[in-house]
mmCIF file of C-alpha atoms and ligand atoms in Angstrom:
data_model
loop_
_atom_site.group_PDB
_atom_site.id
_atom_site.type_symbol
_atom_site.label_atom_id
_atom_site.label_comp_id
_atom_site.label_asym_id
_atom_site.label_seq_id
_atom_site.Cartn_x
_atom_site.Cartn_y
_atom_site.Cartn_z
ATOM 1 C CA UNK D 1 0.000 0.000 0.000
ATOM 2 C CA UNK D 2 1.636 3.230 -1.082
ATOM 3 C CA UNK D 3 0.639 6.545 0.509
ATOM 4 C CA UNK D 4 -0.512 5.038 3.792
ATOM 5 C CA UNK D 5 0.217 8.022 6.057
ATOM 6 C CA UNK D 6 -3.268 9.527 5.748
ATOM 7 C CA UNK D 7 -6.578 9.270 3.940
ATOM 8 C CA UNK D 8 -7.805 6.188 2.192
ATOM 9 C CA UNK D 9 -4.342 4.581 2.139
ATOM 10 C CA UNK D 10 -4.155 4.594 5.943
ATOM 11 C CA UNK D 11 -7.748 3.364 6.242
ATOM 12 C CA UNK D 12 -7.263 0.632 3.658
ATOM 13 C CA UNK D 13 -4.036 -0.544 5.320
ATOM 14 C CA UNK D 14 -5.920 -0.939 8.617
ATOM 15 C CA UNK D 15 -8.930 -2.568 6.952
ATOM 16 C CA UNK D 16 -6.764 -5.139 5.168
ATOM 17 C CA UNK D 17 -4.861 -5.903 8.383
ATOM 18 C CA UNK D 18 -8.214 -6.380 10.146
ATOM 19 C CA UNK D 19 -9.015 -8.988 7.488
ATOM 20 C CA UNK D 20 -5.844 -10.885 8.311
ATOM 21 C CA UNK D 21 -3.409 -9.571 5.684
ATOM 22 C CA UNK D 22 0.094 -8.473 6.543
ATOM 23 C CA UNK D 23 0.240 -4.978 5.063
ATOM 24 C CA UNK D 24 3.434 -3.205 4.068
ATOM 25 C CA UNK D 25 2.318 0.384 4.532
ATOM 26 C CA UNK D 26 4.349 2.915 2.550
ATOM 27 C CA UNK D 27 4.986 6.202 4.351
ATOM 28 C CA UNK D 28 7.583 8.924 3.925
ATOM 29 C CA UNK D 29 8.334 9.967 7.496
ATOM 30 C CA UNK D 30 9.293 8.161 10.696
ATOM 31 C CA UNK D 31 6.466 9.797 12.622
ATOM 32 C CA UNK D 32 3.949 8.458 10.078
ATOM 33 C CA UNK D 33 5.573 5.039 10.393
ATOM 34 C CA UNK D 34 5.071 5.162 14.166
ATOM 35 C CA UNK D 35 1.449 6.241 13.745
ATOM 36 C CA UNK D 36 0.458 3.487 11.303
ATOM 37 C CA UNK D 37 2.430 0.611 12.908
ATOM 38 C CA UNK D 38 -0.009 -1.948 14.332
ATOM 39 C CA UNK D 39 -0.797 -5.640 14.339
ATOM 40 C CA UNK D 40 -0.605 -6.639 10.685
ATOM 41 C CA UNK D 41 0.571 -3.194 9.530
ATOM 42 C CA UNK D 42 4.315 -2.901 8.975
ATOM 43 C CA UNK D 43 5.427 0.546 7.891
ATOM 44 C CA UNK D 44 8.036 0.871 5.150
ATOM 45 C CA UNK D 45 9.694 4.138 4.217
ATOM 46 C CA UNK D 46 8.588 4.634 0.636
ATOM 47 C CA UNK D 47 8.679 7.716 -1.502
ATOM 48 C CA UNK D 48 7.572 6.259 -4.823
ATOM 49 C CA UNK D 49 9.713 8.775 -6.724
ATOM 50 C CA UNK D 50 12.885 7.501 -4.992
ATOM 51 C CA UNK D 51 14.345 4.524 -6.906
ATOM 52 C CA UNK D 52 16.308 3.464 -3.811
ATOM 53 C CA UNK D 53 13.105 3.209 -1.753
ATOM 54 C CA UNK D 54 11.397 1.214 -4.495
ATOM 55 C CA UNK D 55 14.376 -1.163 -4.706
ATOM 56 C CA UNK D 56 14.353 -1.617 -0.929
ATOM 57 C CA UNK D 57 10.632 -2.420 -1.039
ATOM 58 C CA UNK D 58 11.187 -5.068 -3.710
ATOM 59 C CA UNK D 59 13.995 -6.581 -1.615
ATOM 60 C CA UNK D 60 11.746 -6.605 1.488
ATOM 61 C CA UNK D 61 9.021 -8.402 -0.479
ATOM 62 C CA UNK D 62 11.455 -10.871 -2.077
ATOM 63 C CA UNK D 63 12.833 -11.783 1.360
ATOM 64 C CA UNK D 64 9.351 -12.720 2.625
ATOM 65 C CA UNK D 65 8.140 -16.293 2.187
ATOM 66 C CA UNK D 66 4.483 -15.209 2.143
ATOM 67 C CA UNK D 67 2.888 -14.738 -1.284
ATOM 68 C CA UNK D 68 2.312 -11.131 -2.353
ATOM 69 C CA UNK D 69 -1.436 -10.721 -2.648
ATOM 70 C CA UNK D 70 -1.630 -7.194 -4.042
ATOM 71 C CA UNK D 71 0.164 -3.975 -4.764
ATOM 72 C CA UNK D 72 -2.092 -1.008 -4.054
ATOM 73 C CA UNK D 73 -0.815 2.096 -5.859
ATOM 74 C CA UNK D 74 -2.608 4.726 -3.827
ATOM 75 C CA UNK D 75 -0.142 7.599 -3.262
ATOM 76 C CA UNK D 76 -1.140 10.812 -4.947
ATOM 77 C CA UNK D 77 -0.944 14.584 -4.974
ATOM 78 C CA UNK D 78 -3.584 17.087 -5.999
ATOM 79 C CA UNK D 79 -2.233 19.915 -8.133
ATOM 80 C CA UNK D 80 -4.679 22.313 -9.760
ATOM 81 C CA UNK D 81 -3.683 25.118 -12.102
ATOM 82 C CA UNK D 82 -4.571 26.226 -15.610
ATOM 83 C CA UNK D 83 -2.628 24.513 -18.375
ATOM 84 C CA UNK D 84 -1.112 27.883 -19.361
ATOM 85 C CA UNK D 85 0.252 28.831 -15.970
ATOM 86 C CA UNK D 86 1.417 25.555 -14.386
ATOM 87 C CA UNK D 87 5.225 25.627 -14.564
ATOM 88 C CA UNK D 88 6.670 22.762 -16.600
ATOM 89 C CA UNK D 89 8.634 21.347 -13.654
ATOM 90 C CA UNK D 90 5.366 21.058 -11.722
ATOM 91 C CA UNK D 91 3.702 19.354 -14.684
ATOM 92 C CA UNK D 92 6.521 16.831 -14.663
ATOM 93 C CA UNK D 93 6.309 16.397 -10.896
ATOM 94 C CA UNK D 94 2.589 15.550 -10.996
ATOM 95 C CA UNK D 95 3.304 12.839 -13.558
ATOM 96 C CA UNK D 96 6.329 11.709 -11.555
ATOM 97 C CA UNK D 97 4.192 11.032 -8.481
ATOM 98 C CA UNK D 98 0.762 10.201 -9.908
ATOM 99 C CA UNK D 99 1.933 8.074 -12.819
ATOM 100 C CA UNK D 100 5.631 7.152 -13.022
ATOM 101 C CA UNK D 101 5.898 6.370 -9.301
ATOM 102 C CA UNK D 102 3.137 3.798 -9.693
ATOM 103 C CA UNK D 103 4.767 2.342 -12.778
ATOM 104 C CA UNK D 104 8.087 2.052 -10.904
ATOM 105 C CA UNK D 105 6.502 0.287 -7.925
ATOM 106 C CA UNK D 106 4.548 -2.008 -10.249
ATOM 107 C CA UNK D 107 7.638 -2.913 -12.279
ATOM 108 C CA UNK D 108 9.590 -3.670 -9.114
ATOM 109 C CA UNK D 109 6.909 -5.921 -7.629
ATOM 110 C CA UNK D 110 5.539 -7.588 -10.740
ATOM 111 C CA UNK D 111 7.911 -10.576 -10.515
ATOM 112 C CA UNK D 112 6.541 -11.325 -7.032
ATOM 113 C CA UNK D 113 2.955 -10.875 -8.252
ATOM 114 C CA UNK D 114 3.582 -13.205 -11.189
ATOM 115 C CA UNK D 115 4.884 -15.822 -8.744
ATOM 116 C CA UNK D 116 1.925 -15.477 -6.423
ATOM 117 C CA UNK D 117 -0.890 -14.822 -8.926
ATOM 118 C CA UNK D 118 -1.476 -11.551 -7.103
ATOM 119 C CA UNK D 119 -2.949 -8.317 -8.357
ATOM 120 C CA UNK D 120 -2.315 -4.645 -8.982
ATOM 121 C CA UNK D 121 -4.869 -2.178 -7.631
ATOM 122 C CA UNK D 122 -4.432 1.318 -9.022
ATOM 123 C CA UNK D 123 -6.200 4.189 -7.290
ATOM 124 C CA UNK D 124 -7.258 6.494 -10.069
ATOM 125 C CA UNK D 125 -10.049 9.065 -9.726
ATOM 126 C CA UNK D 126 -13.188 10.317 -11.316
ATOM 127 C CA UNK D 127 -10.535 12.697 -12.701
ATOM 128 C CA UNK D 128 -9.311 9.709 -14.701
ATOM 129 C CA UNK D 129 -12.551 9.907 -16.659
ATOM 130 C CA UNK D 130 -13.378 13.624 -16.840
ATOM 131 C CA UNK D 131 -10.934 16.527 -16.827
ATOM 132 C CA UNK D 132 -12.365 19.722 -15.370
ATOM 133 C CA UNK D 133 -10.766 23.142 -15.806
ATOM 134 C CA UNK D 134 -7.476 23.440 -13.840
ATOM 135 C CA UNK D 135 -7.245 19.623 -13.621
ATOM 136 C CA UNK D 136 -5.027 19.277 -16.704
ATOM 137 C CA UNK D 137 -2.011 17.849 -14.889
ATOM 138 C CA UNK D 138 -3.875 15.824 -12.254
ATOM 139 C CA UNK D 139 -6.458 14.423 -14.664
ATOM 140 C CA UNK D 140 -3.788 14.013 -17.331
ATOM 141 C CA UNK D 141 -1.822 11.709 -15.047
ATOM 142 C CA UNK D 142 -4.975 9.893 -13.882
ATOM 143 C CA UNK D 143 -6.195 9.369 -17.490
ATOM 144 C CA UNK D 144 -2.730 8.007 -18.225
ATOM 145 C CA UNK D 145 -2.913 5.721 -15.179
ATOM 146 C CA UNK D 146 -6.223 4.386 -16.505
ATOM 147 C CA UNK D 147 -4.614 3.675 -19.878
ATOM 148 C CA UNK D 148 -1.532 2.071 -18.354
ATOM 149 C CA UNK D 149 -3.831 -0.072 -16.209
ATOM 150 C CA UNK D 150 -5.705 -1.238 -19.324
ATOM 151 C CA UNK D 151 -2.450 -2.117 -21.093
ATOM 152 C CA UNK D 152 -1.036 -3.895 -18.089
ATOM 153 C CA UNK D 153 -4.282 -5.815 -17.520
ATOM 154 C CA UNK D 154 -4.129 -7.126 -21.081
ATOM 155 C CA UNK D 155 -0.443 -8.019 -20.704
ATOM 156 C CA UNK D 156 -0.636 -9.917 -17.446
ATOM 157 C CA UNK D 157 -4.151 -11.421 -17.404
ATOM 158 C CA UNK D 158 -2.858 -14.416 -19.390
ATOM 159 C CA UNK D 159 -0.149 -14.758 -16.728
ATOM 160 C CA UNK D 160 -2.657 -14.943 -13.878
ATOM 161 C CA UNK D 161 -2.360 -11.387 -12.517
ATOM 162 C CA UNK D 162 -5.434 -9.144 -12.196
ATOM 163 C CA UNK D 163 -5.226 -5.376 -12.645
ATOM 164 C CA UNK D 164 -7.996 -3.412 -10.968
ATOM 165 C CA UNK D 165 -8.698 0.325 -11.085
ATOM 166 C CA UNK D 166 -10.476 2.152 -8.263
ATOM 167 C CA UNK D 167 -12.116 5.464 -9.182
ATOM 168 C CA UNK D 168 -13.072 7.563 -6.174
ATOM 169 C CA UNK D 169 -15.243 10.644 -6.322
ATOM 170 C CA UNK D 170 -15.157 12.919 -3.266
ATOM 171 C CA UNK D 171 -13.564 11.254 -0.245
ATOM 172 C CA UNK D 172 -12.986 13.121 3.027
ATOM 173 C CA UNK D 173 -9.203 12.995 3.337
ATOM 174 C CA UNK D 174 -6.252 15.367 3.604
ATOM 175 C CA UNK D 175 -6.062 15.769 -0.136
ATOM 176 C CA UNK D 176 -8.477 18.705 -0.483
ATOM 177 C CA UNK D 177 -6.694 20.957 2.088
ATOM 178 C CA UNK D 178 -3.397 20.059 0.515
ATOM 179 C CA UNK D 179 -4.797 20.659 -2.963
ATOM 180 C CA UNK D 180 -6.275 24.054 -2.105
ATOM 181 C CA UNK D 181 -3.002 25.177 -0.503
ATOM 182 C CA UNK D 182 -1.067 24.059 -3.584
ATOM 183 C CA UNK D 183 -3.543 25.739 -5.938
ATOM 184 C CA UNK D 184 -3.259 29.003 -3.989
ATOM 185 C CA UNK D 185 0.554 28.861 -4.088
ATOM 186 C CA UNK D 186 0.458 28.259 -7.817
ATOM 187 C CA UNK D 187 -2.090 31.041 -8.344
ATOM 188 C CA UNK D 188 0.247 33.421 -6.505
ATOM 189 C CA UNK D 189 2.814 32.694 -9.223
ATOM 190 C CA UNK D 190 0.501 33.589 -12.101
ATOM 191 C CA UNK D 191 1.139 36.754 -14.103
ATOM 192 C CA UNK D 192 -1.393 39.622 -13.762
ATOM 193 C CA UNK D 193 -2.782 38.705 -17.190
ATOM 194 C CA UNK D 194 -3.171 35.070 -16.147
ATOM 195 C CA UNK D 195 -4.879 36.242 -12.951
ATOM 196 C CA UNK D 196 -7.280 38.229 -15.055
ATOM 197 C CA UNK D 197 -8.023 35.175 -17.206
ATOM 198 C CA UNK D 198 -8.135 32.433 -14.579
ATOM 199 C CA UNK D 199 -8.240 33.940 -11.062
ATOM 200 C CA UNK D 200 -11.996 33.432 -10.636
ATOM 201 C CA UNK D 201 -11.776 29.941 -12.101
ATOM 202 C CA UNK D 202 -9.044 28.927 -9.652
ATOM 203 C CA UNK D 203 -11.048 30.268 -6.685
ATOM 204 C CA UNK D 204 -14.185 28.522 -7.888
ATOM 205 C CA UNK D 205 -12.321 25.240 -8.347
ATOM 206 C CA UNK D 206 -10.887 25.514 -4.838
ATOM 207 C CA UNK D 207 -14.382 25.947 -3.415
ATOM 208 C CA UNK D 208 -15.762 23.114 -5.512
ATOM 209 C CA UNK D 209 -12.887 20.851 -4.451
ATOM 210 C CA UNK D 210 -13.427 21.699 -0.774
ATOM 211 C CA UNK D 211 -17.209 21.210 -0.879
ATOM 212 C CA UNK D 212 -17.005 18.127 -3.128
ATOM 213 C CA UNK D 213 -14.575 16.465 -0.759
ATOM 214 C CA UNK D 214 -16.401 17.568 2.414
ATOM 215 C CA UNK D 215 -19.641 16.046 1.111
ATOM 216 C CA UNK D 216 -17.861 12.892 -0.023
ATOM 217 C CA UNK D 217 -17.688 9.488 1.596
ATOM 218 C CA UNK D 218 -15.343 8.723 4.488
ATOM 219 C CA UNK D 219 -11.878 7.291 3.994
ATOM 220 C CA UNK D 220 -13.117 4.170 5.784
ATOM 221 C CA UNK D 221 -15.884 3.742 3.202
ATOM 222 C CA UNK D 222 -13.331 4.116 0.398
ATOM 223 C CA UNK D 223 -11.141 1.560 2.182
ATOM 224 C CA UNK D 224 -13.936 -1.015 1.927
ATOM 225 C CA UNK D 225 -13.962 -0.622 -1.856
ATOM 226 C CA UNK D 226 -10.168 -0.909 -1.996
ATOM 227 C CA UNK D 227 -10.385 -4.036 0.167
ATOM 228 C CA UNK D 228 -12.957 -5.459 -2.223
ATOM 229 C CA UNK D 229 -10.648 -4.758 -5.164
ATOM 230 C CA UNK D 230 -7.888 -6.607 -3.296
ATOM 231 C CA UNK D 231 -9.950 -9.580 -2.176
ATOM 232 C CA UNK D 232 -12.737 -10.226 -4.729
ATOM 233 C CA UNK D 233 -12.190 -13.665 -6.222
ATOM 234 C CA UNK D 234 -13.142 -12.426 -9.681
ATOM 235 C CA UNK D 235 -12.552 -8.678 -9.435
ATOM 236 C CA UNK D 236 -14.145 -6.222 -11.811
ATOM 237 C CA UNK D 237 -11.731 -4.197 -13.909
ATOM 238 C CA UNK D 238 -13.006 -0.990 -12.254
ATOM 239 C CA UNK D 239 -14.732 0.018 -9.022
ATOM 240 C CA UNK D 240 -16.064 3.487 -8.340
ATOM 241 C CA UNK D 241 -16.167 4.986 -4.843
ATOM 242 C CA UNK D 242 -19.207 7.096 -3.949
ATOM 243 C CA UNK D 243 -22.405 7.939 -5.799
ATOM 244 C CA UNK D 244 -20.841 10.980 -7.465
ATOM 245 C CA UNK D 245 -18.178 8.818 -9.103
ATOM 246 C CA UNK D 246 -20.715 6.164 -10.169
ATOM 247 C CA UNK D 247 -22.871 8.841 -11.798
ATOM 248 C CA UNK D 248 -20.118 10.890 -13.431
ATOM 249 C CA UNK D 249 -18.243 7.927 -14.886
ATOM 250 C CA UNK D 250 -21.506 6.724 -16.465
ATOM 251 C CA UNK D 251 -22.477 10.165 -17.764
ATOM 252 C CA UNK D 252 -19.176 10.827 -19.517
ATOM 253 C CA UNK D 253 -19.475 7.499 -21.300
ATOM 254 C CA UNK D 254 -22.709 8.528 -22.996
ATOM 255 C CA UNK D 255 -22.745 12.332 -23.184
ATOM 256 C CA UNK D 256 -21.065 14.225 -26.024
ATOM 257 C CA UNK D 257 -18.120 16.479 -25.060
ATOM 258 C CA UNK D 258 -20.121 19.720 -25.384
ATOM 259 C CA UNK D 259 -22.783 18.420 -23.036
ATOM 260 C CA UNK D 260 -20.116 17.470 -20.478
ATOM 261 C CA UNK D 261 -18.643 20.981 -20.952
ATOM 262 C CA UNK D 262 -22.023 22.483 -20.054
ATOM 263 C CA UNK D 263 -22.460 20.284 -16.985
ATOM 264 C CA UNK D 264 -19.001 21.001 -15.536
ATOM 265 C CA UNK D 265 -19.105 24.710 -16.428
ATOM 266 C CA UNK D 266 -22.529 25.214 -14.854
ATOM 267 C CA UNK D 267 -21.428 23.324 -11.764
ATOM 268 C CA UNK D 268 -18.290 25.469 -11.443
ATOM 269 C CA UNK D 269 -20.064 28.779 -12.128
ATOM 270 C CA UNK D 270 -21.961 28.541 -8.823
ATOM 271 C CA UNK D 271 -18.650 28.746 -6.980
ATOM 272 C CA UNK D 272 -17.165 31.828 -8.696
ATOM 273 C CA UNK D 273 -16.452 34.803 -6.408
ATOM 274 C CA UNK D 274 -19.404 37.240 -6.421
ATOM 275 C CA UNK D 275 -17.608 40.268 -7.881
HETATM 276 N N1 NAP A 1 -9.916 12.216 -1.593
HETATM 277 C C1 NAP A 1 -10.498 12.285 -2.755
HETATM 278 O O1 NAP A 1 -11.539 12.958 -2.874
HETATM 279 C C2 NAP A 1 -9.922 11.539 -3.941
HETATM 280 C C3 NAP A 1 -10.701 11.480 -5.093
HETATM 281 C C4 NAP A 1 -10.224 10.793 -6.206
HETATM 282 C C5 NAP A 1 -9.000 10.166 -6.146
HETATM 283 N N2 NAP A 1 -8.247 10.241 -5.020
HETATM 284 C C6 NAP A 1 -6.941 9.548 -5.037
HETATM 285 O O2 NAP A 1 -6.845 8.723 -3.901
HETATM 286 C C7 NAP A 1 -5.469 8.533 -3.554
HETATM 287 C C8 NAP A 1 -5.302 8.760 -2.066
HETATM 288 O O3 NAP A 1 -5.598 10.097 -1.782
HETATM 289 P P1 NAP A 1 -6.258 10.593 -0.400
HETATM 290 O O4 NAP A 1 -7.497 11.270 -0.763
HETATM 291 O O5 NAP A 1 -6.263 9.504 0.598
HETATM 292 O O6 NAP A 1 -5.221 11.760 -0.056
HETATM 293 P P2 NAP A 1 -4.181 12.039 1.103
HETATM 294 O O7 NAP A 1 -4.817 11.853 2.444
HETATM 295 O O8 NAP A 1 -3.566 13.352 0.781
HETATM 296 O O9 NAP A 1 -3.102 10.874 0.909
HETATM 297 C C9 NAP A 1 -2.167 10.896 -0.114
HETATM 298 C C10 NAP A 1 -1.050 9.952 0.261
HETATM 299 O O10 NAP A 1 -0.087 9.936 -0.798
HETATM 300 C C11 NAP A 1 1.190 10.089 -0.213
HETATM 301 N N3 NAP A 1 2.189 10.614 -1.131
HETATM 302 C C12 NAP A 1 2.233 11.817 -1.759
HETATM 303 N N4 NAP A 1 3.350 11.905 -2.511
HETATM 304 C C13 NAP A 1 4.025 10.727 -2.361
HETATM 305 C C14 NAP A 1 5.227 10.190 -2.873
HETATM 306 N N5 NAP A 1 6.024 10.892 -3.683
HETATM 307 N N6 NAP A 1 5.608 8.943 -2.498
HETATM 308 C C15 NAP A 1 4.827 8.207 -1.670
HETATM 309 N N7 NAP A 1 3.678 8.657 -1.130
HETATM 310 C C16 NAP A 1 3.269 9.905 -1.481
HETATM 311 C C17 NAP A 1 0.958 11.003 0.978
HETATM 312 O O11 NAP A 1 2.057 10.913 1.845
HETATM 313 P P3 NAP A 1 2.613 12.185 2.692
HETATM 314 O O12 NAP A 1 1.699 12.302 3.886
HETATM 315 O O13 NAP A 1 3.990 11.783 3.038
HETATM 316 O O14 NAP A 1 2.546 13.393 1.791
HETATM 317 C C18 NAP A 1 -0.312 10.386 1.533
HETATM 318 O O15 NAP A 1 0.010 9.239 2.289
HETATM 319 C C19 NAP A 1 -4.690 9.500 -4.451
HETATM 320 O O16 NAP A 1 -4.127 8.785 -5.527
HETATM 321 C C20 NAP A 1 -5.751 10.464 -4.946
HETATM 322 O O17 NAP A 1 -5.423 11.023 -6.196
HETATM 323 C C21 NAP A 1 -8.679 10.920 -3.921
#
């Protein structure tokens, strides 16, 4: 389980331990390791962008006689900014964490999963199916994670490994506060002209993100879906989390782009600053 310090990663680590699994819970700081350590939850220091950490994880897994049941690629960062103003190094960083980190962890642990007939569970997002304004980088990486998951599923299904995608809508975790703080920092770096063009949009997105997450399901509820993805004997290729995600993922499958534009624009307009 990557990203187990907070949110649905922490909840899912505990839920899986409760069900009798031994969970290697990836965290980045010693204090998070101390907080998550419990019966059945063994913290490992894991920044998924650090090749040395990923190698150490693979060595830890290889040294264990127990079969590896699943790799849950859950770590993620929320970065919202208009395509025009997000600095290129931040674009790359979002993909580094939200896509390449997962690929690196998956590559490192795939030999163990092939041995055990285990599975990969990738935590995507409703943002892996619809890309709202200012979500270019985040949704871009999540769309890519969806595609990589499809490719991988078709590569390893004949070898006995399942690949499952989980698509949460709003879930009450740390991610929204972190995302709003990041969006505000990035907005502070916009030029006056960019402010003129996108300032209201960024504020509205922040409000929408905060309210969407606050009205979302709990991290414990999301953890139950992740646990299902890990344990179902014949898992579906995708599970949504929350009614919002179930509805939106269905809508975008059938609605034309312009209709989706109208839905997301109308939804966002309610959150624009009054002036
Ligand atoms: N909450 C939602 O509404 C929602 C909706 C759709 C999808 N998701 C997805 O669900 C997943 C979990 O998010 P959450 O909502 O539970 O958010 P969260 O509470 O912010 O948790 C994110 C986790 O990712 C970790 N992380 C960030 N960068 C990392 C890196 N480089 N290496 C390893 N770990 C890293 C964080 O660790 P630190 O504490 O060390 O930063 C934290 O443990 C993410 O992939 C997110 O995109 C969330």
